[in-house]
PDB file of C-alpha atoms in Angstrom:
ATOM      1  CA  UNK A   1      64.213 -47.317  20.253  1.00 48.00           C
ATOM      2  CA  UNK A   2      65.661 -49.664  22.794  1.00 59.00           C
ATOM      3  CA  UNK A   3      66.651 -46.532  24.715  1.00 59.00           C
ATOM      4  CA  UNK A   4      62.566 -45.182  24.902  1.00 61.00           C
ATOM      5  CA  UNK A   5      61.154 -48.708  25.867  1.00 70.00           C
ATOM      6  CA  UNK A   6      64.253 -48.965  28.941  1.00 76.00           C
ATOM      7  CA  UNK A   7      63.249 -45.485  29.794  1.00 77.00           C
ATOM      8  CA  UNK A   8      60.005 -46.368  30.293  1.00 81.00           C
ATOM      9  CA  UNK A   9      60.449 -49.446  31.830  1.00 82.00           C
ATOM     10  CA  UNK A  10      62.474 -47.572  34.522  1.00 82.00           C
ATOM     11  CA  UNK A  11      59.921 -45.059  35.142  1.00 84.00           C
ATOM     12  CA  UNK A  12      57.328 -48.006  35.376  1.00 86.00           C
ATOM     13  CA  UNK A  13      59.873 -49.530  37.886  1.00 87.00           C
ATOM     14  CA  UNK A  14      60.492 -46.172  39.790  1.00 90.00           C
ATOM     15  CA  UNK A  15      56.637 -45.383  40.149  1.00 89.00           C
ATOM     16  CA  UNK A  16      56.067 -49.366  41.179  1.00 90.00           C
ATOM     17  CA  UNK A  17      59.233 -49.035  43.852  1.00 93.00           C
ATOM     18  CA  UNK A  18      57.451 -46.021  44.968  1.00 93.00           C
ATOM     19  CA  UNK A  19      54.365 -47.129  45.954  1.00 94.00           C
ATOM     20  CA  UNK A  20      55.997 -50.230  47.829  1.00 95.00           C
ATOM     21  CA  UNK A  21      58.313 -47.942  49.983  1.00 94.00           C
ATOM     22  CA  UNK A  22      54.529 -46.401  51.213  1.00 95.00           C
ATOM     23  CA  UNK A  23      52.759 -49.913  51.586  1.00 95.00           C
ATOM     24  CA  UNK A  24      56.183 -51.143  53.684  1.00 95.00           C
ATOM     25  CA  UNK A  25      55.964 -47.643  56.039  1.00 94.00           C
ATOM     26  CA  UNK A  26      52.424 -47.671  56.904  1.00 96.00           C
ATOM     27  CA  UNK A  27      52.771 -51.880  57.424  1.00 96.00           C
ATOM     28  CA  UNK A  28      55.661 -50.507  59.711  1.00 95.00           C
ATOM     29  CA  UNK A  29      53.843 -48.322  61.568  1.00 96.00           C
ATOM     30  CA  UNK A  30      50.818 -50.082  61.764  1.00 96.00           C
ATOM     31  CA  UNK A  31      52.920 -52.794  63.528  1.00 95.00           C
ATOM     32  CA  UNK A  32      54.858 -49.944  66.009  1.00 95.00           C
ATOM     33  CA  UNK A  33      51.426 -48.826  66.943  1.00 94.00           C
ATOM     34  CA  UNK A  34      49.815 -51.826  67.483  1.00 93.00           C
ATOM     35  CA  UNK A  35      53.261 -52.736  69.781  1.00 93.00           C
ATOM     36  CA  UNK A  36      52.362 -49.433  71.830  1.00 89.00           C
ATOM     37  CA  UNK A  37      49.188 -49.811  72.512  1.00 88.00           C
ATOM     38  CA  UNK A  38      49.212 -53.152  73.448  1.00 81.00           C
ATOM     39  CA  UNK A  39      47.399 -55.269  70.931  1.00 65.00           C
TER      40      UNK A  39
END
């Protein structure tokens, strides 16, 4: 059983870590672009 619930705690985790490596590249290139253009 302890297996199942730290299985799905990882996946949790992996979907979570996920999402923040997407917020952290468009925060990335929202900065870049702002840089470029000047704002």
């Amino acid at each position: 059983m302890k297996q199942c619930s730290s299985r799905s705690n990882w996946c949790l985790l992996s979907v979570i870590d996920q999402r923040l490596r997407i917020d952290t590249c468009r925060y990335l290139i929202e900065i870049l672009s702002r840089r470029i253009t000047g704002d």
